Short mmCIF file of N, CA, C and O in Angstrom, two decimals:
data_model
loop_
_atom_site.label_atom_id
_atom_site.label_comp_id
_atom_site.label_asym_id
_atom_site.label_seq_id
_atom_site.Cartn_x
_atom_site.Cartn_y
_atom_site.Cartn_z
N MET L 1 15.78 -1.63 0.09
CA MET L 1 14.40 -1.20 -0.04
C MET L 1 13.81 -1.85 -1.29
O MET L 1 14.31 -1.70 -2.38
N LEU L 2 12.73 -2.59 -1.11
CA LEU L 2 12.06 -3.22 -2.23
C LEU L 2 10.99 -2.28 -2.76
O LEU L 2 10.17 -1.77 -2.01
N THR L 3 11.01 -2.04 -4.05
CA THR L 3 9.99 -1.17 -4.62
C THR L 3 9.54 -1.71 -5.96
O THR L 3 10.28 -2.38 -6.66
N MET L 4 8.33 -1.39 -6.27
CA MET L 4 7.79 -1.65 -7.60
C MET L 4 7.55 -0.28 -8.20
O MET L 4 6.94 0.57 -7.59
N SER L 5 8.06 -0.04 -9.40
CA SER L 5 7.92 1.28 -9.98
C SER L 5 6.56 1.50 -10.61
O SER L 5 6.19 2.63 -10.87
N CYS L 6 5.84 0.45 -10.89
CA CYS L 6 4.50 0.63 -11.45
C CYS L 6 3.63 -0.54 -11.03
O CYS L 6 4.11 -1.54 -10.55
N SER L 7 2.35 -0.38 -11.20
CA SER L 7 1.42 -1.45 -10.87
C SER L 7 0.48 -1.63 -12.05
O SER L 7 0.50 -0.86 -13.00
N ASP L 8 -0.34 -2.62 -11.98
CA ASP L 8 -1.26 -2.90 -13.07
C ASP L 8 -2.52 -2.04 -12.94
O ASP L 8 -3.15 -2.01 -11.89
N ASP L 9 -2.87 -1.36 -14.03
CA ASP L 9 -4.13 -0.63 -14.08
C ASP L 9 -5.26 -1.64 -14.21
O ASP L 9 -5.21 -2.53 -15.06
N VAL L 10 -6.27 -1.53 -13.36
CA VAL L 10 -7.39 -2.46 -13.43
C VAL L 10 -8.73 -1.75 -13.64
O VAL L 10 -9.74 -2.41 -13.85
N GLY L 11 -8.74 -0.42 -13.59
CA GLY L 11 -9.99 0.30 -13.80
C GLY L 11 -9.80 1.80 -13.83
O GLY L 11 -8.76 2.32 -13.44
N LYS L 12 -10.82 2.48 -14.33
CA LYS L 12 -10.80 3.94 -14.41
C LYS L 12 -12.23 4.45 -14.31
O LYS L 12 -13.14 3.91 -14.95
N VAL L 13 -12.41 5.48 -13.48
CA VAL L 13 -13.73 6.09 -13.30
C VAL L 13 -13.62 7.55 -13.69
O VAL L 13 -12.81 8.30 -13.12
N SER L 14 -14.41 7.97 -14.65
CA SER L 14 -14.40 9.36 -15.09
C SER L 14 -15.10 10.23 -14.05
O SER L 14 -16.11 9.83 -13.48
N LEU L 15 -14.54 11.39 -13.80
CA LEU L 15 -15.15 12.33 -12.85
C LEU L 15 -16.06 13.33 -13.55
O LEU L 15 -16.53 14.27 -12.93
N GLY L 16 -16.31 13.13 -14.82
CA GLY L 16 -17.25 13.98 -15.54
C GLY L 16 -16.71 14.44 -16.87
O GLY L 16 -15.52 14.34 -17.17
N VAL L 17 -17.62 14.99 -17.68
CA VAL L 17 -17.29 15.44 -19.03
C VAL L 17 -16.37 16.65 -19.03
O VAL L 17 -15.50 16.78 -19.87
N PHE L 18 -16.52 17.53 -18.05
CA PHE L 18 -15.80 18.80 -18.06
C PHE L 18 -14.55 18.79 -17.18
O PHE L 18 -14.13 19.82 -16.69
N THR L 19 -13.96 17.63 -16.98
CA THR L 19 -12.73 17.55 -16.21
C THR L 19 -11.76 16.59 -16.89
O THR L 19 -12.19 15.69 -17.62
N THR L 20 -10.48 16.80 -16.68
CA THR L 20 -9.46 15.90 -17.22
C THR L 20 -8.97 14.92 -16.16
O THR L 20 -8.02 14.20 -16.37
N LYS L 21 -9.65 14.91 -15.03
CA LYS L 21 -9.25 14.04 -13.92
C LYS L 21 -10.11 12.79 -13.88
O LYS L 21 -11.30 12.83 -14.11
N ASP L 22 -9.45 11.67 -13.56
CA ASP L 22 -10.12 10.39 -13.42
C ASP L 22 -9.64 9.72 -12.15
O ASP L 22 -8.54 10.01 -11.67
N ILE L 23 -10.45 8.82 -11.63
CA ILE L 23 -10.00 7.96 -10.54
C ILE L 23 -9.41 6.71 -11.20
O ILE L 23 -10.10 6.01 -11.93
N LYS L 24 -8.13 6.48 -10.97
CA LYS L 24 -7.45 5.31 -11.53
C LYS L 24 -7.38 4.24 -10.44
O LYS L 24 -7.07 4.53 -9.30
N LEU L 25 -7.68 3.02 -10.82
CA LEU L 25 -7.63 1.88 -9.91
C LEU L 25 -6.46 1.00 -10.32
O LEU L 25 -6.41 0.54 -11.47
N ASN L 26 -5.53 0.81 -9.40
CA ASN L 26 -4.34 -0.01 -9.65
C ASN L 26 -4.30 -1.19 -8.71
O ASN L 26 -4.82 -1.12 -7.60
N MET L 27 -3.65 -2.24 -9.15
CA MET L 27 -3.48 -3.45 -8.36
C MET L 27 -1.99 -3.70 -8.20
O MET L 27 -1.22 -3.50 -9.13
N MET L 28 -1.58 -4.08 -6.99
CA MET L 28 -0.20 -4.50 -6.79
C MET L 28 -0.18 -5.72 -5.89
O MET L 28 -0.99 -5.84 -4.98
N VAL L 29 0.73 -6.62 -6.17
CA VAL L 29 0.96 -7.79 -5.34
C VAL L 29 2.21 -7.52 -4.54
O VAL L 29 3.22 -7.07 -5.10
N ASP L 30 2.15 -7.75 -3.24
CA ASP L 30 3.32 -7.54 -2.38
C ASP L 30 4.47 -8.38 -2.94
O ASP L 30 4.31 -9.58 -3.17
N PRO L 31 5.65 -7.77 -3.17
CA PRO L 31 6.76 -8.51 -3.78
C PRO L 31 7.35 -9.61 -2.89
O PRO L 31 7.98 -10.52 -3.41
N ILE L 32 7.15 -9.55 -1.59
CA ILE L 32 7.64 -10.60 -0.68
C ILE L 32 6.50 -11.48 -0.20
O ILE L 32 6.58 -12.70 -0.25
N VAL L 33 5.43 -10.86 0.26
CA VAL L 33 4.26 -11.60 0.76
C VAL L 33 3.27 -11.69 -0.40
O VAL L 33 2.29 -10.96 -0.48
N SER L 34 3.58 -12.61 -1.33
CA SER L 34 2.83 -12.67 -2.59
C SER L 34 1.38 -13.10 -2.43
O SER L 34 0.60 -13.00 -3.37
N GLY L 35 0.99 -13.51 -1.24
CA GLY L 35 -0.40 -13.84 -0.97
C GLY L 35 -1.25 -12.63 -0.62
O GLY L 35 -2.41 -12.77 -0.26
N VAL L 36 -0.67 -11.43 -0.73
CA VAL L 36 -1.40 -10.19 -0.45
C VAL L 36 -1.48 -9.34 -1.72
O VAL L 36 -0.46 -9.09 -2.37
N THR L 37 -2.69 -8.94 -2.05
CA THR L 37 -2.92 -8.03 -3.18
C THR L 37 -3.55 -6.75 -2.64
O THR L 37 -4.48 -6.82 -1.85
N CYS L 38 -3.03 -5.61 -3.08
CA CYS L 38 -3.58 -4.31 -2.70
C CYS L 38 -4.18 -3.63 -3.92
O CYS L 38 -3.62 -3.71 -5.02
N HIS L 39 -5.29 -2.98 -3.71
CA HIS L 39 -5.91 -2.15 -4.73
C HIS L 39 -5.86 -0.71 -4.24
O HIS L 39 -6.20 -0.44 -3.09
N VAL L 40 -5.42 0.17 -5.12
CA VAL L 40 -5.25 1.58 -4.77
C VAL L 40 -6.07 2.42 -5.74
O VAL L 40 -6.00 2.22 -6.96
N ALA L 41 -6.85 3.33 -5.19
CA ALA L 41 -7.62 4.29 -6.00
C ALA L 41 -7.00 5.66 -5.78
O ALA L 41 -6.81 6.09 -4.65
N SER L 42 -6.65 6.33 -6.89
CA SER L 42 -6.09 7.68 -6.77
C SER L 42 -6.53 8.50 -7.97
O SER L 42 -6.84 7.96 -9.03
N ILE L 43 -6.54 9.80 -7.78
CA ILE L 43 -6.95 10.69 -8.86
C ILE L 43 -5.73 11.03 -9.71
O ILE L 43 -4.66 11.35 -9.19
N GLU L 44 -5.92 10.93 -11.03
CA GLU L 44 -4.87 11.28 -11.97
C GLU L 44 -5.45 12.24 -12.99
O GLU L 44 -6.57 12.06 -13.46
N ALA L 45 -4.68 13.26 -13.31
CA ALA L 45 -5.10 14.27 -14.27
C ALA L 45 -4.28 14.12 -15.55
O ALA L 45 -3.06 14.06 -15.50
N ASP L 46 -4.96 14.06 -16.69
CA ASP L 46 -4.27 13.87 -17.97
C ASP L 46 -3.46 15.09 -18.40
O ASP L 46 -2.41 14.96 -19.00
N LEU L 47 -3.92 16.28 -18.08
CA LEU L 47 -3.27 17.50 -18.56
C LEU L 47 -2.71 18.34 -17.42
O LEU L 47 -2.79 19.56 -17.44
N SER L 48 -2.12 17.71 -16.43
CA SER L 48 -1.63 18.43 -15.26
C SER L 48 -0.22 17.97 -14.94
O SER L 48 0.16 16.83 -15.21
N PHE L 49 0.58 18.87 -14.35
CA PHE L 49 1.93 18.52 -13.93
C PHE L 49 1.94 17.86 -12.56
O PHE L 49 2.96 17.38 -12.12
N SER L 50 0.80 17.88 -11.87
CA SER L 50 0.75 17.33 -10.52
C SER L 50 -0.62 16.71 -10.25
O SER L 50 -1.64 17.37 -10.46
N ASP L 51 -0.63 15.46 -9.81
CA ASP L 51 -1.88 14.80 -9.46
C ASP L 51 -2.20 15.07 -7.99
O ASP L 51 -1.30 15.25 -7.18
N PRO L 52 -3.49 15.08 -7.64
CA PRO L 52 -3.86 15.27 -6.23
C PRO L 52 -3.25 14.16 -5.36
O PRO L 52 -2.95 13.07 -5.83
N SER L 53 -3.09 14.47 -4.09
CA SER L 53 -2.45 13.54 -3.16
C SER L 53 -3.39 12.49 -2.59
O SER L 53 -2.93 11.53 -1.99
N ASP L 54 -4.69 12.66 -2.75
CA ASP L 54 -5.65 11.73 -2.17
C ASP L 54 -5.51 10.34 -2.78
O ASP L 54 -5.34 10.19 -3.98
N SER L 55 -5.59 9.33 -1.92
CA SER L 55 -5.62 7.95 -2.39
C SER L 55 -6.31 7.09 -1.35
O SER L 55 -6.42 7.47 -0.20
N ALA L 56 -6.78 5.95 -1.78
CA ALA L 56 -7.40 4.98 -0.87
C ALA L 56 -6.76 3.63 -1.18
O ALA L 56 -6.42 3.34 -2.33
N ILE L 57 -6.59 2.81 -0.15
CA ILE L 57 -5.96 1.51 -0.33
C ILE L 57 -6.80 0.44 0.37
O ILE L 57 -7.37 0.68 1.44
N SER L 58 -6.87 -0.72 -0.27
CA SER L 58 -7.52 -1.88 0.32
C SER L 58 -6.68 -3.10 -0.02
O SER L 58 -6.43 -3.37 -1.19
N CYS L 59 -6.22 -3.80 1.01
CA CYS L 59 -5.37 -4.98 0.81
C CYS L 59 -6.07 -6.20 1.39
O CYS L 59 -6.68 -6.12 2.45
N ARG L 60 -5.95 -7.33 0.69
CA ARG L 60 -6.59 -8.56 1.12
C ARG L 60 -5.67 -9.74 0.87
O ARG L 60 -4.81 -9.70 -0.01
N GLN L 61 -5.90 -10.80 1.62
CA GLN L 61 -5.20 -12.04 1.36
C GLN L 61 -5.83 -12.67 0.12
O GLN L 61 -7.03 -12.92 0.08
N THR L 62 -5.01 -12.90 -0.90
CA THR L 62 -5.51 -13.49 -2.14
C THR L 62 -4.78 -14.79 -2.47
O THR L 62 -4.99 -15.37 -3.54
N GLY L 63 -3.93 -15.22 -1.56
CA GLY L 63 -3.17 -16.45 -1.76
C GLY L 63 -2.55 -16.87 -0.44
O GLY L 63 -2.83 -16.30 0.61
N GLU L 64 -1.69 -17.85 -0.52
CA GLU L 64 -1.05 -18.38 0.67
C GLU L 64 -0.05 -17.37 1.26
O GLU L 64 0.66 -16.70 0.53
N ILE L 65 -0.03 -17.28 2.59
CA ILE L 65 0.98 -16.49 3.31
C ILE L 65 1.71 -17.47 4.22
O ILE L 65 1.10 -18.11 5.06
N THR L 66 3.02 -17.58 4.02
CA THR L 66 3.80 -18.59 4.74
C THR L 66 4.73 -17.95 5.76
O THR L 66 5.05 -16.76 5.66
N PRO L 67 5.18 -18.73 6.74
CA PRO L 67 6.16 -18.21 7.71
C PRO L 67 7.45 -17.74 7.03
O PRO L 67 8.08 -16.78 7.46
N GLU L 68 7.82 -18.40 5.94
CA GLU L 68 9.03 -18.02 5.21
C GLU L 68 8.91 -16.61 4.62
O GLU L 68 9.88 -15.84 4.62
N MET L 69 7.74 -16.27 4.14
CA MET L 69 7.49 -14.92 3.61
C MET L 69 7.63 -13.89 4.72
O MET L 69 8.31 -12.87 4.57
N ILE L 70 6.99 -14.16 5.85
CA ILE L 70 7.02 -13.21 6.98
C ILE L 70 8.44 -13.06 7.50
O ILE L 70 8.87 -11.96 7.88
N ALA L 71 9.23 -14.12 7.50
CA ALA L 71 10.61 -14.07 7.97
C ALA L 71 11.48 -13.15 7.10
O ALA L 71 12.50 -12.64 7.57
N GLN L 72 11.08 -12.89 5.86
CA GLN L 72 11.87 -12.05 4.95
C GLN L 72 11.56 -10.56 5.06
O GLN L 72 12.32 -9.74 4.53
N ILE L 73 10.46 -10.19 5.71
CA ILE L 73 10.08 -8.77 5.70
C ILE L 73 10.81 -7.99 6.78
O ILE L 73 11.32 -8.54 7.75
N ASP L 74 10.84 -6.68 6.61
CA ASP L 74 11.45 -5.77 7.57
C ASP L 74 10.54 -5.70 8.80
O ASP L 74 9.38 -5.32 8.69
N MET L 75 11.05 -6.05 9.96
CA MET L 75 10.26 -6.07 11.19
C MET L 75 10.39 -4.78 12.00
O MET L 75 9.84 -4.70 13.10
N SER L 76 11.08 -3.79 11.48
CA SER L 76 11.24 -2.54 12.22
C SER L 76 9.92 -1.78 12.31
O SER L 76 8.97 -2.05 11.56
N ALA L 77 9.86 -0.81 13.22
CA ALA L 77 8.63 -0.03 13.42
C ALA L 77 8.26 0.78 12.19
O ALA L 77 7.08 1.10 11.99
N SER L 78 9.24 1.11 11.35
CA SER L 78 8.93 1.89 10.14
C SER L 78 8.68 1.00 8.93
O SER L 78 8.25 1.49 7.89
N GLY L 79 8.92 -0.30 9.04
CA GLY L 79 8.64 -1.22 7.95
C GLY L 79 9.45 -0.92 6.70
O GLY L 79 10.58 -0.43 6.79
N GLU L 80 8.86 -1.20 5.54
CA GLU L 80 9.57 -0.96 4.29
C GLU L 80 8.61 -0.56 3.18
O GLU L 80 7.43 -0.92 3.19
N ILE L 81 9.12 0.20 2.23
CA ILE L 81 8.34 0.63 1.09
C ILE L 81 8.24 -0.53 0.11
O ILE L 81 9.24 -1.13 -0.25
N VAL L 82 7.02 -0.86 -0.30
CA VAL L 82 6.81 -1.94 -1.25
C VAL L 82 6.33 -1.44 -2.62
O VAL L 82 6.26 -2.20 -3.57
N PHE L 83 5.99 -0.16 -2.70
CA PHE L 83 5.50 0.42 -3.94
C PHE L 83 5.68 1.92 -3.90
O PHE L 83 5.52 2.53 -2.85
N LYS L 84 6.02 2.51 -5.04
CA LYS L 84 6.04 3.98 -5.12
C LYS L 84 5.72 4.41 -6.54
O LYS L 84 5.99 3.69 -7.50
N LYS L 85 5.08 5.58 -6.63
CA LYS L 85 4.65 6.09 -7.92
C LYS L 85 4.75 7.61 -7.91
O LYS L 85 4.26 8.26 -6.98
N SER L 86 5.37 8.18 -8.92
CA SER L 86 5.49 9.63 -9.03
C SER L 86 4.12 10.23 -9.27
O SER L 86 3.33 9.74 -10.07
N LYS L 87 3.81 11.30 -8.55
CA LYS L 87 2.53 11.99 -8.71
C LYS L 87 2.71 13.42 -9.20
O LYS L 87 1.75 14.17 -9.31
N SER L 88 3.97 13.82 -9.49
CA SER L 88 4.21 15.20 -9.88
C SER L 88 5.64 15.34 -10.39
O SER L 88 6.53 14.60 -9.97
N ILE L 89 5.84 16.33 -11.26
CA ILE L 89 7.21 16.65 -11.66
C ILE L 89 7.90 17.45 -10.55
O ILE L 89 9.08 17.73 -10.62
N PHE L 90 7.14 17.79 -9.51
CA PHE L 90 7.66 18.59 -8.39
C PHE L 90 7.96 17.72 -7.17
O PHE L 90 7.74 18.10 -6.04
N PHE L 91 8.47 16.51 -7.37
CA PHE L 91 8.96 15.62 -6.32
C PHE L 91 7.89 15.07 -5.39
O PHE L 91 8.18 14.70 -4.27
N LYS L 92 6.65 15.02 -5.82
CA LYS L 92 5.61 14.41 -4.99
C LYS L 92 5.47 12.95 -5.41
O LYS L 92 5.38 12.63 -6.59
N THR L 93 5.48 12.06 -4.42
CA THR L 93 5.40 10.64 -4.68
C THR L 93 4.36 10.00 -3.77
O THR L 93 4.22 10.39 -2.62
N MET L 94 3.62 9.04 -4.32
CA MET L 94 2.73 8.22 -3.50
C MET L 94 3.51 6.95 -3.18
O MET L 94 4.08 6.32 -4.08
N LYS L 95 3.56 6.59 -1.91
CA LYS L 95 4.27 5.38 -1.49
C LYS L 95 3.33 4.49 -0.70
O LYS L 95 2.41 4.96 -0.04
N ILE L 96 3.62 3.19 -0.76
CA ILE L 96 2.91 2.22 0.07
C ILE L 96 3.97 1.50 0.89
O ILE L 96 4.94 0.97 0.35
N ARG L 97 3.78 1.55 2.19
CA ARG L 97 4.74 0.97 3.14
C ARG L 97 4.07 -0.19 3.88
O ARG L 97 2.92 -0.09 4.28
N ARG L 98 4.81 -1.31 4.01
CA ARG L 98 4.33 -2.46 4.77
C ARG L 98 4.97 -2.43 6.15
O ARG L 98 6.18 -2.33 6.27
N ILE L 99 4.14 -2.51 7.18
CA ILE L 99 4.61 -2.56 8.57
C ILE L 99 3.96 -3.77 9.23
O ILE L 99 2.76 -4.03 9.03
N PHE L 100 4.73 -4.52 9.99
CA PHE L 100 4.21 -5.72 10.64
C PHE L 100 3.90 -5.43 12.10
O PHE L 100 4.77 -5.02 12.86
N ASP L 101 2.66 -5.65 12.50
CA ASP L 101 2.23 -5.56 13.89
C ASP L 101 2.40 -6.96 14.48
O ASP L 101 1.54 -7.82 14.31
N LYS L 102 3.55 -7.18 15.12
CA LYS L 102 3.90 -8.52 15.62
C LYS L 102 2.93 -8.99 16.70
O LYS L 102 2.52 -10.14 16.72
N GLU L 103 2.54 -8.08 17.60
CA GLU L 103 1.67 -8.47 18.70
C GLU L 103 0.32 -9.00 18.21
O GLU L 103 -0.20 -9.97 18.74
N ASN L 104 -0.23 -8.35 17.19
CA ASN L 104 -1.53 -8.77 16.65
C ASN L 104 -1.40 -9.60 15.38
O ASN L 104 -2.42 -9.94 14.77
N GLN L 105 -0.16 -9.89 14.98
CA GLN L 105 0.11 -10.68 13.79
C GLN L 105 -0.69 -10.19 12.58
O GLN L 105 -1.48 -10.95 11.98
N THR L 106 -0.46 -8.93 12.28
CA THR L 106 -1.19 -8.28 11.20
C THR L 106 -0.23 -7.48 10.34
O THR L 106 0.63 -6.76 10.84
N LEU L 107 -0.38 -7.63 9.03
CA LEU L 107 0.36 -6.80 8.09
C LEU L 107 -0.44 -5.52 7.87
O LEU L 107 -1.65 -5.56 7.63
N MET L 108 0.24 -4.38 8.00
CA MET L 108 -0.41 -3.09 7.76
C MET L 108 0.21 -2.47 6.52
O MET L 108 1.43 -2.47 6.36
N TYR L 109 -0.64 -1.95 5.65
CA TYR L 109 -0.19 -1.28 4.44
C TYR L 109 -0.71 0.15 4.50
O TYR L 109 -1.93 0.37 4.56
N VAL L 110 0.20 1.12 4.51
CA VAL L 110 -0.20 2.52 4.56
C VAL L 110 0.21 3.19 3.25
O VAL L 110 1.35 3.05 2.81
N SER L 111 -0.74 3.84 2.63
CA SER L 111 -0.51 4.60 1.40
C SER L 111 -0.41 6.07 1.82
O SER L 111 -1.25 6.56 2.57
N TYR L 112 0.61 6.77 1.33
CA TYR L 112 0.77 8.17 1.73
C TYR L 112 1.48 8.98 0.65
O TYR L 112 2.18 8.45 -0.20
N SER L 113 1.26 10.29 0.72
CA SER L 113 1.90 11.24 -0.18
C SER L 113 3.11 11.85 0.51
O SER L 113 3.07 12.11 1.71
N THR L 114 4.17 12.08 -0.24
CA THR L 114 5.39 12.63 0.35
C THR L 114 5.42 14.14 0.35
O THR L 114 6.42 14.73 0.74
N LYS L 115 4.35 14.79 -0.07
CA LYS L 115 4.32 16.25 -0.09
C LYS L 115 3.04 16.74 0.58
O LYS L 115 1.96 16.23 0.32
N GLU L 116 3.20 17.72 1.44
CA GLU L 116 2.05 18.29 2.15
C GLU L 116 1.12 18.98 1.16
O GLU L 116 1.55 19.71 0.28
N THR L 117 -0.18 18.74 1.33
CA THR L 117 -1.20 19.34 0.48
C THR L 117 -2.27 19.94 1.36
O THR L 117 -2.85 19.24 2.19
N SER L 118 -2.54 21.22 1.20
CA SER L 118 -3.56 21.92 1.99
C SER L 118 -3.36 21.71 3.48
O SER L 118 -4.30 21.45 4.22
N GLY L 119 -2.10 21.74 3.93
CA GLY L 119 -1.79 21.63 5.35
C GLY L 119 -1.83 20.22 5.88
O GLY L 119 -1.83 20.01 7.09
N SER L 120 -1.88 19.21 5.00
CA SER L 120 -2.01 17.84 5.47
C SER L 120 -1.25 16.88 4.55
O SER L 120 -1.18 17.09 3.35
N TYR L 121 -0.68 15.85 5.16
CA TYR L 121 -0.13 14.74 4.38
C TYR L 121 -1.24 13.72 4.24
O TYR L 121 -1.75 13.21 5.23
N LYS L 122 -1.63 13.42 3.02
CA LYS L 122 -2.74 12.48 2.78
C LYS L 122 -2.25 11.05 2.98
O LYS L 122 -1.15 10.70 2.56
N HIS L 123 -3.09 10.22 3.61
CA HIS L 123 -2.72 8.83 3.85
C HIS L 123 -3.97 7.96 4.00
O HIS L 123 -5.06 8.46 4.24
N SER L 124 -3.77 6.66 3.83
CA SER L 124 -4.84 5.68 3.96
C SER L 124 -4.22 4.38 4.45
O SER L 124 -3.07 4.08 4.13
N LEU L 125 -4.97 3.58 5.23
CA LEU L 125 -4.44 2.37 5.84
C LEU L 125 -5.33 1.17 5.54
O LEU L 125 -6.55 1.28 5.54
N SER L 126 -4.70 0.02 5.32
CA SER L 126 -5.41 -1.25 5.19
C SER L 126 -4.61 -2.31 5.92
O SER L 126 -3.38 -2.22 6.01
N THR L 127 -5.29 -3.30 6.49
CA THR L 127 -4.60 -4.34 7.25
C THR L 127 -4.97 -5.73 6.73
O THR L 127 -6.07 -5.94 6.20
N VAL L 128 -4.02 -6.66 6.89
CA VAL L 128 -4.24 -8.05 6.52
C VAL L 128 -3.81 -8.91 7.71
O VAL L 128 -2.62 -9.06 7.97
N PRO L 129 -4.77 -9.45 8.47
CA PRO L 129 -4.40 -10.31 9.60
C PRO L 129 -3.87 -11.65 9.12
O PRO L 129 -4.28 -12.17 8.09
N LEU L 130 -2.94 -12.22 9.88
CA LEU L 130 -2.38 -13.52 9.53
C LEU L 130 -3.22 -14.68 10.06
O LEU L 130 -2.91 -15.84 9.79
N TRP L 131 -4.27 -14.38 10.81
CA TRP L 131 -5.15 -15.41 11.36
C TRP L 131 -5.58 -16.37 10.24
O TRP L 131 -5.90 -15.96 9.14
N ALA L 132 -5.54 -17.65 10.52
CA ALA L 132 -5.96 -18.71 9.60
C ALA L 132 -5.00 -18.88 8.41
O ALA L 132 -5.37 -19.46 7.40
N THR L 133 -3.78 -18.35 8.51
CA THR L 133 -2.76 -18.61 7.49
C THR L 133 -1.68 -19.49 8.11
O THR L 133 -1.61 -19.64 9.33
N LYS L 134 -0.83 -20.05 7.28
CA LYS L 134 0.28 -20.85 7.78
C LYS L 134 1.27 -20.01 8.58
O LYS L 134 2.03 -20.53 9.38
N ALA L 135 1.26 -18.69 8.38
CA ALA L 135 2.20 -17.80 9.05
C ALA L 135 1.74 -17.41 10.46
O ALA L 135 2.52 -16.86 11.24
N TYR L 136 0.49 -17.70 10.81
CA TYR L 136 -0.03 -17.31 12.13
C TYR L 136 0.64 -18.13 13.22
O TYR L 136 0.79 -19.34 13.12
N ARG L 137 1.05 -17.44 14.28
CA ARG L 137 1.67 -18.09 15.45
C ARG L 137 0.79 -17.87 16.66
O ARG L 137 0.44 -16.72 16.98
N GLN L 138 0.45 -18.93 17.35
CA GLN L 138 -0.38 -18.86 18.56
C GLN L 138 0.33 -18.00 19.60
O GLN L 138 1.52 -18.23 19.86
N PRO L 139 -0.34 -17.03 20.22
CA PRO L 139 0.29 -16.23 21.27
C PRO L 139 0.73 -17.11 22.43
O PRO L 139 0.03 -18.06 22.79
N GLN L 140 1.86 -16.78 22.99
CA GLN L 140 2.40 -17.52 24.12
C GLN L 140 1.77 -17.01 25.41
O GLN L 140 1.67 -15.79 25.61
N PRO L 141 1.33 -17.89 26.31
CA PRO L 141 0.71 -17.43 27.58
C PRO L 141 1.76 -16.74 28.45
O PRO L 141 2.93 -17.11 28.45
N ALA L 142 1.31 -15.74 29.18
CA ALA L 142 2.19 -15.01 30.11
C ALA L 142 2.53 -15.92 31.29
O ALA L 142 1.68 -16.64 31.80
N ILE L 143 3.76 -15.86 31.71
CA ILE L 143 4.20 -16.70 32.83
C ILE L 143 4.24 -15.90 34.10
O ILE L 143 4.55 -14.80 34.21
#
């Protein structure tokens, strides 16, 4: 399992004068498909033992994506974790998992919380199509 224990902070948005919570903006580069950069927005509280589970993710092609990179990734239906970050001292973690949609030749990145919050597991999805990259393979016609 490939993981990055932290990512680069690239921004912070205050939620107001009377709160200790901020929206933190982080950037991560996929450790295998280095031509993909994801930006994640999540709420972090300075004086709390547990951060909220909400997060948003947006991933884009920011460099070359090669067939060699795609050949190295986990092609299973569950994909692989490429990033994780502790959100609580109570075992809550935010993870980002890469899953490859082979039929549509698209990388999917799903951000999710490992602990149920208010009856729901929070998650967000972003996709990066391989179209117009060196890794794109023309679909084979049905015989």
